[in-house]
mmCIF file of C-alpha atoms in Angstrom:
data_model
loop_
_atom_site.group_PDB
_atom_site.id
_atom_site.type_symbol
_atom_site.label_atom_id
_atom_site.label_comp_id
_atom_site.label_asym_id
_atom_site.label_seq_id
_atom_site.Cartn_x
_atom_site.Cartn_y
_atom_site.Cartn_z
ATOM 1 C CA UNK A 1 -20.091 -93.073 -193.875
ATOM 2 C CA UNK A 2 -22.505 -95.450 -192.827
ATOM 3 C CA UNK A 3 -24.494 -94.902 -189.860
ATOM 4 C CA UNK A 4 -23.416 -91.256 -189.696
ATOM 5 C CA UNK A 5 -24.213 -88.157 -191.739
ATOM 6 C CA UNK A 6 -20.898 -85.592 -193.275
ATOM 7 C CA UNK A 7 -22.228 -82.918 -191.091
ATOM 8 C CA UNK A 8 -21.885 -85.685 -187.943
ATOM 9 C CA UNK A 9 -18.630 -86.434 -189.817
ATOM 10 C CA UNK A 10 -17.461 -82.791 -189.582
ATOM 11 C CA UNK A 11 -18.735 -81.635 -186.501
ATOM 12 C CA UNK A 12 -17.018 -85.165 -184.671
ATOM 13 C CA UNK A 13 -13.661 -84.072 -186.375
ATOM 14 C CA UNK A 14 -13.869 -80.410 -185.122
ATOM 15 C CA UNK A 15 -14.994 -81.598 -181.796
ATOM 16 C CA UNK A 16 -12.300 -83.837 -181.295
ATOM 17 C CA UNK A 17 -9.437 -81.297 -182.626
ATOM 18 C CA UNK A 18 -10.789 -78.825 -180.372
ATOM 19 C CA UNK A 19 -10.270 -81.083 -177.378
ATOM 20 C CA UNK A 20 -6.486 -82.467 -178.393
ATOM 21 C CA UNK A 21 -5.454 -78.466 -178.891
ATOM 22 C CA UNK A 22 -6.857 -77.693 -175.214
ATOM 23 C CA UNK A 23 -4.973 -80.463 -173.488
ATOM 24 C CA UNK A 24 -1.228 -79.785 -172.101
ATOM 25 C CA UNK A 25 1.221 -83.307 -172.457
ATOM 26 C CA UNK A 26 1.423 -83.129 -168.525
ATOM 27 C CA UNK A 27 -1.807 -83.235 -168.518
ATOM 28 C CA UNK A 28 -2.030 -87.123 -169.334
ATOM 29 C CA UNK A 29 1.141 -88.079 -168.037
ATOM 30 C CA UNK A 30 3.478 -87.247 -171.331
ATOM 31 C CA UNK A 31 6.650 -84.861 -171.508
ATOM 32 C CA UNK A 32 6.529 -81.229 -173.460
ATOM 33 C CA UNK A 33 9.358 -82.172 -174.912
ATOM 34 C CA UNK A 34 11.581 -80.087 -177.828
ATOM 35 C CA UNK A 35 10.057 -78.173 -180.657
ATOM 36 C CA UNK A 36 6.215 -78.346 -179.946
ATOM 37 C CA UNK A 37 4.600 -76.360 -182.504
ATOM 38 C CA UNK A 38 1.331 -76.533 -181.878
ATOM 39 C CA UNK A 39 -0.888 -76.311 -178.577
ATOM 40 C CA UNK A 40 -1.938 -79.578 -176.705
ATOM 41 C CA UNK A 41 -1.761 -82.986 -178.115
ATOM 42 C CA UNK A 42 0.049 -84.320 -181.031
ATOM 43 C CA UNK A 43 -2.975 -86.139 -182.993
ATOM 44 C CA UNK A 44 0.072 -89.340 -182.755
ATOM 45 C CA UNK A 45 -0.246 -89.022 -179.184
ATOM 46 C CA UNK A 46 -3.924 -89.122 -178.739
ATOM 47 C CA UNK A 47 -3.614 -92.059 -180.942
ATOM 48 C CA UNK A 48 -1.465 -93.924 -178.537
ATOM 49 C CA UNK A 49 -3.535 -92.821 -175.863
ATOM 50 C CA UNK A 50 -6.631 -94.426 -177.357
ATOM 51 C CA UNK A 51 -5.336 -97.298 -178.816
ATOM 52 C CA UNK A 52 -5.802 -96.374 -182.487
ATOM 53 C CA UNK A 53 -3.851 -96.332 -185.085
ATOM 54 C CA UNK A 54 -2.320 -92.950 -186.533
ATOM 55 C CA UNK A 55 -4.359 -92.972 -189.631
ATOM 56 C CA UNK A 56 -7.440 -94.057 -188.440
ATOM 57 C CA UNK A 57 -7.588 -90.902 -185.644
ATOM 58 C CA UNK A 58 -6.417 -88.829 -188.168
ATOM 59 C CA UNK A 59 -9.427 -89.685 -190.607
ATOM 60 C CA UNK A 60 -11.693 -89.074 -187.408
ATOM 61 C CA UNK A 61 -10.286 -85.227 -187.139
ATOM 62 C CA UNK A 62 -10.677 -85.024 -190.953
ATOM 63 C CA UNK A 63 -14.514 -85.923 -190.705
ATOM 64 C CA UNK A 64 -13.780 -88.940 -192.515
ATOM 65 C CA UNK A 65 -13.374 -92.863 -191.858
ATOM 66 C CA UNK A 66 -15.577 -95.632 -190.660
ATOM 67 C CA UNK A 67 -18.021 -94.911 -187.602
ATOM 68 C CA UNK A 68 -15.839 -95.393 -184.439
ATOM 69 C CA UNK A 69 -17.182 -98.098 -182.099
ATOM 70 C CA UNK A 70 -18.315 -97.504 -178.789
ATOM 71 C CA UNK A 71 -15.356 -98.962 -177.224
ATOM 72 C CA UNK A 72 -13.155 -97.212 -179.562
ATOM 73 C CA UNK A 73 -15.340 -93.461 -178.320
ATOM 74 C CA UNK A 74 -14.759 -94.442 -174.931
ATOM 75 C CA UNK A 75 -10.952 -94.950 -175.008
ATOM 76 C CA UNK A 76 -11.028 -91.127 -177.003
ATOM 77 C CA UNK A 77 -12.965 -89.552 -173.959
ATOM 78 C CA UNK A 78 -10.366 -91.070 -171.784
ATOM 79 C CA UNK A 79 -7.587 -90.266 -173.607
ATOM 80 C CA UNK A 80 -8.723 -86.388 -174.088
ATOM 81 C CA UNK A 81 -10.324 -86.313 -170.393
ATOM 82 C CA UNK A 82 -13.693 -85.514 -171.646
ATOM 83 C CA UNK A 83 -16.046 -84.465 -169.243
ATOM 84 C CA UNK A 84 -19.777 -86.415 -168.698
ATOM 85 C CA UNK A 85 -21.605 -83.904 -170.647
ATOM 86 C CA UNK A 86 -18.517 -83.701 -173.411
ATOM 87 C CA UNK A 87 -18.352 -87.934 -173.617
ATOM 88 C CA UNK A 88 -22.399 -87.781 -174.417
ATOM 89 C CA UNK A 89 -21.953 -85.474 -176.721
ATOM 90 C CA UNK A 90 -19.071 -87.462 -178.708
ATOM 91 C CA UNK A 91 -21.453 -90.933 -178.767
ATOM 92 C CA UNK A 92 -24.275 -88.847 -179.993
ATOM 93 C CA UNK A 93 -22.395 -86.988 -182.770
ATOM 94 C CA UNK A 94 -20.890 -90.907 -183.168
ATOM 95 C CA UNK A 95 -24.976 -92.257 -183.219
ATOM 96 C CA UNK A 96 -24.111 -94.468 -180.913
ATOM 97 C CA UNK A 97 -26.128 -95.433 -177.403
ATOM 98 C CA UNK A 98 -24.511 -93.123 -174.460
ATOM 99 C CA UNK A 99 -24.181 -96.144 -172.482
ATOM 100 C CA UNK A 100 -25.831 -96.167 -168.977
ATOM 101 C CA UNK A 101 -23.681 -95.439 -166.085
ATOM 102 C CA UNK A 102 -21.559 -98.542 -164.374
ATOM 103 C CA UNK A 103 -21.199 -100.797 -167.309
ATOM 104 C CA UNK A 104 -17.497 -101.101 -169.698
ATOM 105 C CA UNK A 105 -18.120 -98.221 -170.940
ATOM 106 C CA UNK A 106 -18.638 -95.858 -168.329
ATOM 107 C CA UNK A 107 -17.071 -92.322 -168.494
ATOM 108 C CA UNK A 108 -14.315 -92.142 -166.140
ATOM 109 C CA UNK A 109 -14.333 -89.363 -164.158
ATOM 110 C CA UNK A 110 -10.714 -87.283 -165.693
ATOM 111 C CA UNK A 111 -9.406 -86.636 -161.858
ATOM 112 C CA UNK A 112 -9.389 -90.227 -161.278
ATOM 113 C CA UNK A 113 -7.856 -90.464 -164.388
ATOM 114 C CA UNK A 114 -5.169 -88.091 -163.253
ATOM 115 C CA UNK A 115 -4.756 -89.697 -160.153
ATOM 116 C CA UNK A 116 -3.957 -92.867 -161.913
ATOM 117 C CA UNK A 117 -2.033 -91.336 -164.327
ATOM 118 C CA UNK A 118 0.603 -90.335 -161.745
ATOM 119 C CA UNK A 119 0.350 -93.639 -160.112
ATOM 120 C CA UNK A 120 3.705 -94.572 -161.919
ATOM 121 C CA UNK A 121 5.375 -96.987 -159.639
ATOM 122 C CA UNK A 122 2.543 -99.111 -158.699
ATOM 123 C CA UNK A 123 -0.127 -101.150 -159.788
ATOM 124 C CA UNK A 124 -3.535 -99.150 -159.817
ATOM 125 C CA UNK A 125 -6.592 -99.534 -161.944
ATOM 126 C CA UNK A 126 -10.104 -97.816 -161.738
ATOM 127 C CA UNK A 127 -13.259 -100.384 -161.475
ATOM 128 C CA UNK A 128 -16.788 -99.972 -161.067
ATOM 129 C CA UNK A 129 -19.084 -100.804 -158.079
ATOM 130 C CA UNK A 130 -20.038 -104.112 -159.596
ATOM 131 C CA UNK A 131 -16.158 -104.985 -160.876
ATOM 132 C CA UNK A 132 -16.036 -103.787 -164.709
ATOM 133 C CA UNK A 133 -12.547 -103.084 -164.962
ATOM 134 C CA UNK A 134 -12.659 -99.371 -166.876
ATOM 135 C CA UNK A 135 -8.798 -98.708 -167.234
ATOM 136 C CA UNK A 136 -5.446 -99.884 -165.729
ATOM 137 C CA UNK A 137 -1.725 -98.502 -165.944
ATOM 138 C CA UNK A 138 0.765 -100.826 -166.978
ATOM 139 C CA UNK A 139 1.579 -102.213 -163.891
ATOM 140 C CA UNK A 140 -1.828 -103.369 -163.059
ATOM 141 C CA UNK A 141 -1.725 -105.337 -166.209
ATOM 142 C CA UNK A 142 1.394 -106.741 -165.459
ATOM 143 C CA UNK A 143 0.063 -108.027 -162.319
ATOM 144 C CA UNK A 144 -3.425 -109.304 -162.525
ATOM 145 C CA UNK A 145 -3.508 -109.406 -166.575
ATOM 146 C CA UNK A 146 -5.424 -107.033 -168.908
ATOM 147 C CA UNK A 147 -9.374 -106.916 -167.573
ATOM 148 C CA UNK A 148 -10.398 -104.083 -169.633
ATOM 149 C CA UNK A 149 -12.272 -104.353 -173.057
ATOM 150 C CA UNK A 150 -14.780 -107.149 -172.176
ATOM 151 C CA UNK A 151 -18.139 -106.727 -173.061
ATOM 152 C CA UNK A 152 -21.802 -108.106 -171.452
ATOM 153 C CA UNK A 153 -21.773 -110.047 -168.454
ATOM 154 C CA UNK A 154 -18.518 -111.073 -168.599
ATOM 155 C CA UNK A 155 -17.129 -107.423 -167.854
ATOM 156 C CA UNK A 156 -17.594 -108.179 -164.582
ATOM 157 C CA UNK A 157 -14.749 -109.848 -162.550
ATOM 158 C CA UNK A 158 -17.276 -111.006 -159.716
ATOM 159 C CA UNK A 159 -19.632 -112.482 -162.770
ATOM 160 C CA UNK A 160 -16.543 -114.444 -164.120
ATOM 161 C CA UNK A 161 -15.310 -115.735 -160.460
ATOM 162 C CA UNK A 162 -18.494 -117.539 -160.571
ATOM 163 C CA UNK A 163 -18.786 -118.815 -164.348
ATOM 164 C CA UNK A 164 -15.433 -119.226 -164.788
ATOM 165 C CA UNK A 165 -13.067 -121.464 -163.291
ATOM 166 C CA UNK A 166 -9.997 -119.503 -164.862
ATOM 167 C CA UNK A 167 -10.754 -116.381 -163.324
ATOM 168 C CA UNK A 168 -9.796 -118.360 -159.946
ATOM 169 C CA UNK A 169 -6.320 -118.990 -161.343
ATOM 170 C CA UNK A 170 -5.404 -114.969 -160.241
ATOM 171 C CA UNK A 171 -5.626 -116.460 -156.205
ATOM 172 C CA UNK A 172 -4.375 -119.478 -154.346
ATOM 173 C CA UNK A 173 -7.084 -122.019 -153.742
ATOM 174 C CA UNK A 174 -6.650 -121.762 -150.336
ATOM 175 C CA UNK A 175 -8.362 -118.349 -150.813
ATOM 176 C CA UNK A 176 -11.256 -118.981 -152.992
ATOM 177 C CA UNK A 177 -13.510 -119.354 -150.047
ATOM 178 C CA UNK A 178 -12.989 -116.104 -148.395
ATOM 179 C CA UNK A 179 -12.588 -114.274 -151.904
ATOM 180 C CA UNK A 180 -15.925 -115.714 -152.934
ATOM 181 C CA UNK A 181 -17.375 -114.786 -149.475
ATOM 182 C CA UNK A 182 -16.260 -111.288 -149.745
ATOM 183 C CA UNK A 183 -17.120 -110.560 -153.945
ATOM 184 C CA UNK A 184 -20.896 -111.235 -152.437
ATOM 185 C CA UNK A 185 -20.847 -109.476 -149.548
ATOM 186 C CA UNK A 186 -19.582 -106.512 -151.735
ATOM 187 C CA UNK A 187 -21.966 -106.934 -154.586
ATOM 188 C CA UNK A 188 -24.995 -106.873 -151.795
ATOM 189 C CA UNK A 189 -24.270 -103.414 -150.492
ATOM 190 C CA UNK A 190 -23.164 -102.159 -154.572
ATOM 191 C CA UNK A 191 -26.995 -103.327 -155.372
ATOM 192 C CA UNK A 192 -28.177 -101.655 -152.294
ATOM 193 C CA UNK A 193 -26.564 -98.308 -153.000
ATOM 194 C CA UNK A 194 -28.351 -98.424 -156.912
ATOM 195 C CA UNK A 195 -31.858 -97.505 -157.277
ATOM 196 C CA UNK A 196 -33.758 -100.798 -156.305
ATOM 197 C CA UNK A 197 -34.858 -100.921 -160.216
ATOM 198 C CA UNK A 198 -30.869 -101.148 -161.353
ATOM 199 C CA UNK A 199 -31.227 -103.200 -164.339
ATOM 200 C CA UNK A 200 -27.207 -104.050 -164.287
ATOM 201 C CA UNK A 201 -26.821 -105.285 -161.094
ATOM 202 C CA UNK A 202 -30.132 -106.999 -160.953
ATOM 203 C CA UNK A 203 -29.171 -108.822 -163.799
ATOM 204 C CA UNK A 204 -25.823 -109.530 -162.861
ATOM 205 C CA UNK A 205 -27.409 -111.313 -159.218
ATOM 206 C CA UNK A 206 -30.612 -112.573 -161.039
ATOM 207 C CA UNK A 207 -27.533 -114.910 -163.346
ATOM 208 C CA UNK A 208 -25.504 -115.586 -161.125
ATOM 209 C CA UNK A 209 -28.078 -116.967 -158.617
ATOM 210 C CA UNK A 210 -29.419 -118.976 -161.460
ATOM 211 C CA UNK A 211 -26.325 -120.249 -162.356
ATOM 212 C CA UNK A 212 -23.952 -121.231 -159.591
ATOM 213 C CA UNK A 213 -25.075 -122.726 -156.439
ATOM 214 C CA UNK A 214 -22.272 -121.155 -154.736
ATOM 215 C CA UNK A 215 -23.132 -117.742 -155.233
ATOM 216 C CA UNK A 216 -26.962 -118.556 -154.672
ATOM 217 C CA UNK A 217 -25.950 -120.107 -150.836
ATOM 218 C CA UNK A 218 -23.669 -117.013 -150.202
ATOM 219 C CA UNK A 219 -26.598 -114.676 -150.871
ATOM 220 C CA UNK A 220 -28.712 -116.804 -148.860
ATOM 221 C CA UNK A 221 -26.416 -115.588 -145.922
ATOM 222 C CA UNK A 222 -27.239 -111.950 -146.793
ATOM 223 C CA UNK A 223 -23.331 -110.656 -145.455
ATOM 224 C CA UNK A 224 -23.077 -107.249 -146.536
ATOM 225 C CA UNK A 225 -19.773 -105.251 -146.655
ATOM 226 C CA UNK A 226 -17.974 -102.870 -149.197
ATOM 227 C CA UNK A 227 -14.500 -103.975 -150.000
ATOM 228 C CA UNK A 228 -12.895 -100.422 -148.467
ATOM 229 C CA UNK A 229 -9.368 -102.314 -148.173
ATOM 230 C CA UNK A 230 -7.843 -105.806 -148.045
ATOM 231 C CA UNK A 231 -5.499 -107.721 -148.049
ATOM 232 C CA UNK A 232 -5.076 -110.703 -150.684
ATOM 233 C CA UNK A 233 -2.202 -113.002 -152.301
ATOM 234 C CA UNK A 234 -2.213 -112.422 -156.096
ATOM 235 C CA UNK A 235 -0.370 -115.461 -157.811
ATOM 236 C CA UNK A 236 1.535 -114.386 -160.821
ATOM 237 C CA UNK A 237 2.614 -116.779 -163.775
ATOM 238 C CA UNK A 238 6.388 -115.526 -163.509
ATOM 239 C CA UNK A 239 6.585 -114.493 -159.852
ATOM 240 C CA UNK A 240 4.990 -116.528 -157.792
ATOM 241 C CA UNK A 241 2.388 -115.758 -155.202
ATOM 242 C CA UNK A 242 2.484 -111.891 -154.172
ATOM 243 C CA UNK A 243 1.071 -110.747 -151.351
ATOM 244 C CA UNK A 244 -0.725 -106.969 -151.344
ATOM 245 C CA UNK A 245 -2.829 -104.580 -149.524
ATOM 246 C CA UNK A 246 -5.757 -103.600 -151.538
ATOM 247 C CA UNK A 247 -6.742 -99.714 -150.609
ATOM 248 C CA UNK A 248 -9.806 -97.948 -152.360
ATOM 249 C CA UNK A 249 -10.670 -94.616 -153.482
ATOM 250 C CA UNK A 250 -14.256 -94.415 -154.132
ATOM 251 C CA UNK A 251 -16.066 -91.539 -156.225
ATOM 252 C CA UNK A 252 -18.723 -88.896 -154.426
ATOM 253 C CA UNK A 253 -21.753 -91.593 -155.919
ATOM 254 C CA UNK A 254 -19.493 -94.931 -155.023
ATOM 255 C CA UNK A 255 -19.852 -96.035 -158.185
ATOM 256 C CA UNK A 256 -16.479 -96.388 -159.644
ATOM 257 C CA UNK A 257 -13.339 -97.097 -157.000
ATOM 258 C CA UNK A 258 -9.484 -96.434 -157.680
ATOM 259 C CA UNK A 259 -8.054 -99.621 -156.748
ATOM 260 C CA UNK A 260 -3.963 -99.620 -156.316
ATOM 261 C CA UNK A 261 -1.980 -102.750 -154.770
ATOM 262 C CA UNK A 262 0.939 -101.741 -152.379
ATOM 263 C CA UNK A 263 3.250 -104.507 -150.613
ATOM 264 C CA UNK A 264 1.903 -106.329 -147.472
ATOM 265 C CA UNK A 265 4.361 -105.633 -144.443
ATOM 266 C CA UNK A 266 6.353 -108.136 -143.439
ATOM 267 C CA UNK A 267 6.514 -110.347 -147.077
ATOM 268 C CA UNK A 268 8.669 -110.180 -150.181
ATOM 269 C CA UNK A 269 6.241 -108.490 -152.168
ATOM 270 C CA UNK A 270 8.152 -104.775 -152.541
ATOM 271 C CA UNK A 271 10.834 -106.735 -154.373
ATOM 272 C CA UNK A 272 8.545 -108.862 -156.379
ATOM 273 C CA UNK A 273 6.104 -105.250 -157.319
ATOM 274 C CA UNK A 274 9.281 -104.053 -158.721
ATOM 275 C CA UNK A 275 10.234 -106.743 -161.193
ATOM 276 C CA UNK A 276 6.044 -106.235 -162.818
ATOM 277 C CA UNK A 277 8.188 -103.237 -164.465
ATOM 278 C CA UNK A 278 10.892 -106.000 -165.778
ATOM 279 C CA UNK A 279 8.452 -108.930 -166.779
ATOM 280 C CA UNK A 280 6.483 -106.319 -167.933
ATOM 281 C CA UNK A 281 2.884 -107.608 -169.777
ATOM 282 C CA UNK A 282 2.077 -110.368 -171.070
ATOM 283 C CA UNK A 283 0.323 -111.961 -174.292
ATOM 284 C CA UNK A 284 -3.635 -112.468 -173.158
ATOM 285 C CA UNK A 285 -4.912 -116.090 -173.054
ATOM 286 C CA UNK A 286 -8.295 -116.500 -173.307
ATOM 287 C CA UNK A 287 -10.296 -119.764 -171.873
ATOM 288 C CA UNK A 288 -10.296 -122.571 -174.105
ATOM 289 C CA UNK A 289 -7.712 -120.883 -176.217
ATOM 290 C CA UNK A 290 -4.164 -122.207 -176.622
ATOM 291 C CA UNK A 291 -1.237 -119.930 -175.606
ATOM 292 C CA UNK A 292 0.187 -118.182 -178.330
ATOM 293 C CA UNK A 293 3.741 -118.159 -179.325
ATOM 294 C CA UNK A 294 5.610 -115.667 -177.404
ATOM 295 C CA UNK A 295 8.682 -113.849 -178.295
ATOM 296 C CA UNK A 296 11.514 -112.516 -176.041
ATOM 297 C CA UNK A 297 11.059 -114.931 -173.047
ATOM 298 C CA UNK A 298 7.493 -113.701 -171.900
ATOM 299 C CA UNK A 299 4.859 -115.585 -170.000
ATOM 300 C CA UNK A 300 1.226 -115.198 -171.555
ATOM 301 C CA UNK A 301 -0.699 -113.057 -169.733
ATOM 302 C CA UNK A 302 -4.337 -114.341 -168.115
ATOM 303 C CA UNK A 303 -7.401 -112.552 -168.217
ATOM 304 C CA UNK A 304 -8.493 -112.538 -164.765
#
């Protein structure tokens, strides 16, 4: 129990119990199903809601096991819809940093989660103002590969369009120009709407004017628009080039955005958003890593 203290311990794993018990199935998207015999949340379920393994949630509830990471108390405040207040309290019981507002780890407010929840049939994933990916539903991976769980800098999808030539790999080359364009533009009214002492964004635009001459000329041309709704050509490893309208639902402090991809009139792309459910996701393939072996016909999956 290092790190933490048994009555941390015990308090985290009547905390958490109390949450699971209070939460209906529907509530996150599962079905009641036969012979429920206790209220809310099967502790399996909020184990496959967090990404945990059986045991290891179960220790948590038991006031027992290894201190959970801060990634790992983030996926358990989205997976039992914590509020602000109720995600502070779980890092602090945790003694971990409640981490500031906007970065990987930022609470997700649980209506947006419910709104992407029931966002079955088509790709949709919540982001922040500055492009941390926070959660996707499987479709969303399917199409523009698994963003979430990156840490520092690289969190951000605008920081790795710059610094990373494989990021560019998720649009035609044609596009790059306008994308590029339009990630600044976008970034310049986010770091307007932060207090002018930000320490994320200025950071972000501090390194990324340091290190890529593109970004540092597009700044120069001070454009500034939000990215409200768009329309861009996503190239997939199996399916080809897909092209989507990009709508936005933004939260009351613009911070975080509900992005979903629907199929651009006049194109292909309906019947092409369908078959994400058939190729379904796809093994991640880091830069400068080899692709792994893959079983049952699937194409790796990028990170974009």
């Amino acid at each position: 129990m290092e790190g933490m203290s048994a009555v941390k311990y015990a308090e985290m794993g009547a905390f958490l119990r109390s949450r699971r018990e209070r939460i209906r199935p529907a509530d996150v998207g599962l079905p009641a199903g036969p012979r429920r015999r206790v209220p809310g949340l099967r502790r399996e379920e909020v184990a496959q809601l967090a990404g945990a393994s059986v045991d290891y949630y179960n220790e948590l509830e038991r006031g027992a096991g290894s201190q959970p990471s801060e990634q790992m108390i983030a996926a358990l405040a989205r997976a039992l819809r914590l509020s602000a207040d109720e995600r502070d309290y779980l890092y602090r019981l945790a003694d971990r940093p409640v981490p500031v507002q906007g970065g990987a780890a930022s609470h997700v407010h649980p209506g947006m989660l419910d709104l992407l929840g029931r966002l079955t049939s088509t790709p949709a994933q919540v982001i922040t103002d500055l492009h941390v990916t926070l959660v996707q539903n499987p479709l969303a991976v399917a199409l523009v590969g698994d963003q979430s769980g990156l840490t520092g800098p690289r969190a951000s999808f605008v920081h790795r369009w710059f610094t990373e030539p494989e990021a560019r790999l998720l649009h035609p080359e044609a596009d790059h120009e306008s994308q590029s364009r339009a990630f600044v533009a976008d970034l310049r009214a986010a770091a307007a709407r932060r207090d002018a002492k930000d320490p994320e964004a200025g950071s972000m635009i501090r390194t990324l004017l340091g290190v890529s001459p593109e970004f540092a000329a597009l700044w120069a041309d001070h454009d500034v628009a939000f990215r409200r709704d768009d329309r861009k050509r996503i190239v997939h490893p199996t399916l080809g080039v897909i092209e989507v309208n990009c709508l936005n639902l933004f939260s009351e402090d613009g911070r975080q955005r509900l992005l979903w991809f629907t199929p651009a009139v006049g194109t292909d792309s309906a019947g092409l958003l369908d078959l994400l459910a058939v190729v379904g996701t796809q093994e991640v393939v880091e830069p400068g890593v080899s692709s792994p072996t893959r079983t049952g016909g699937s194409p790796p999956r990028r990170r974009g």
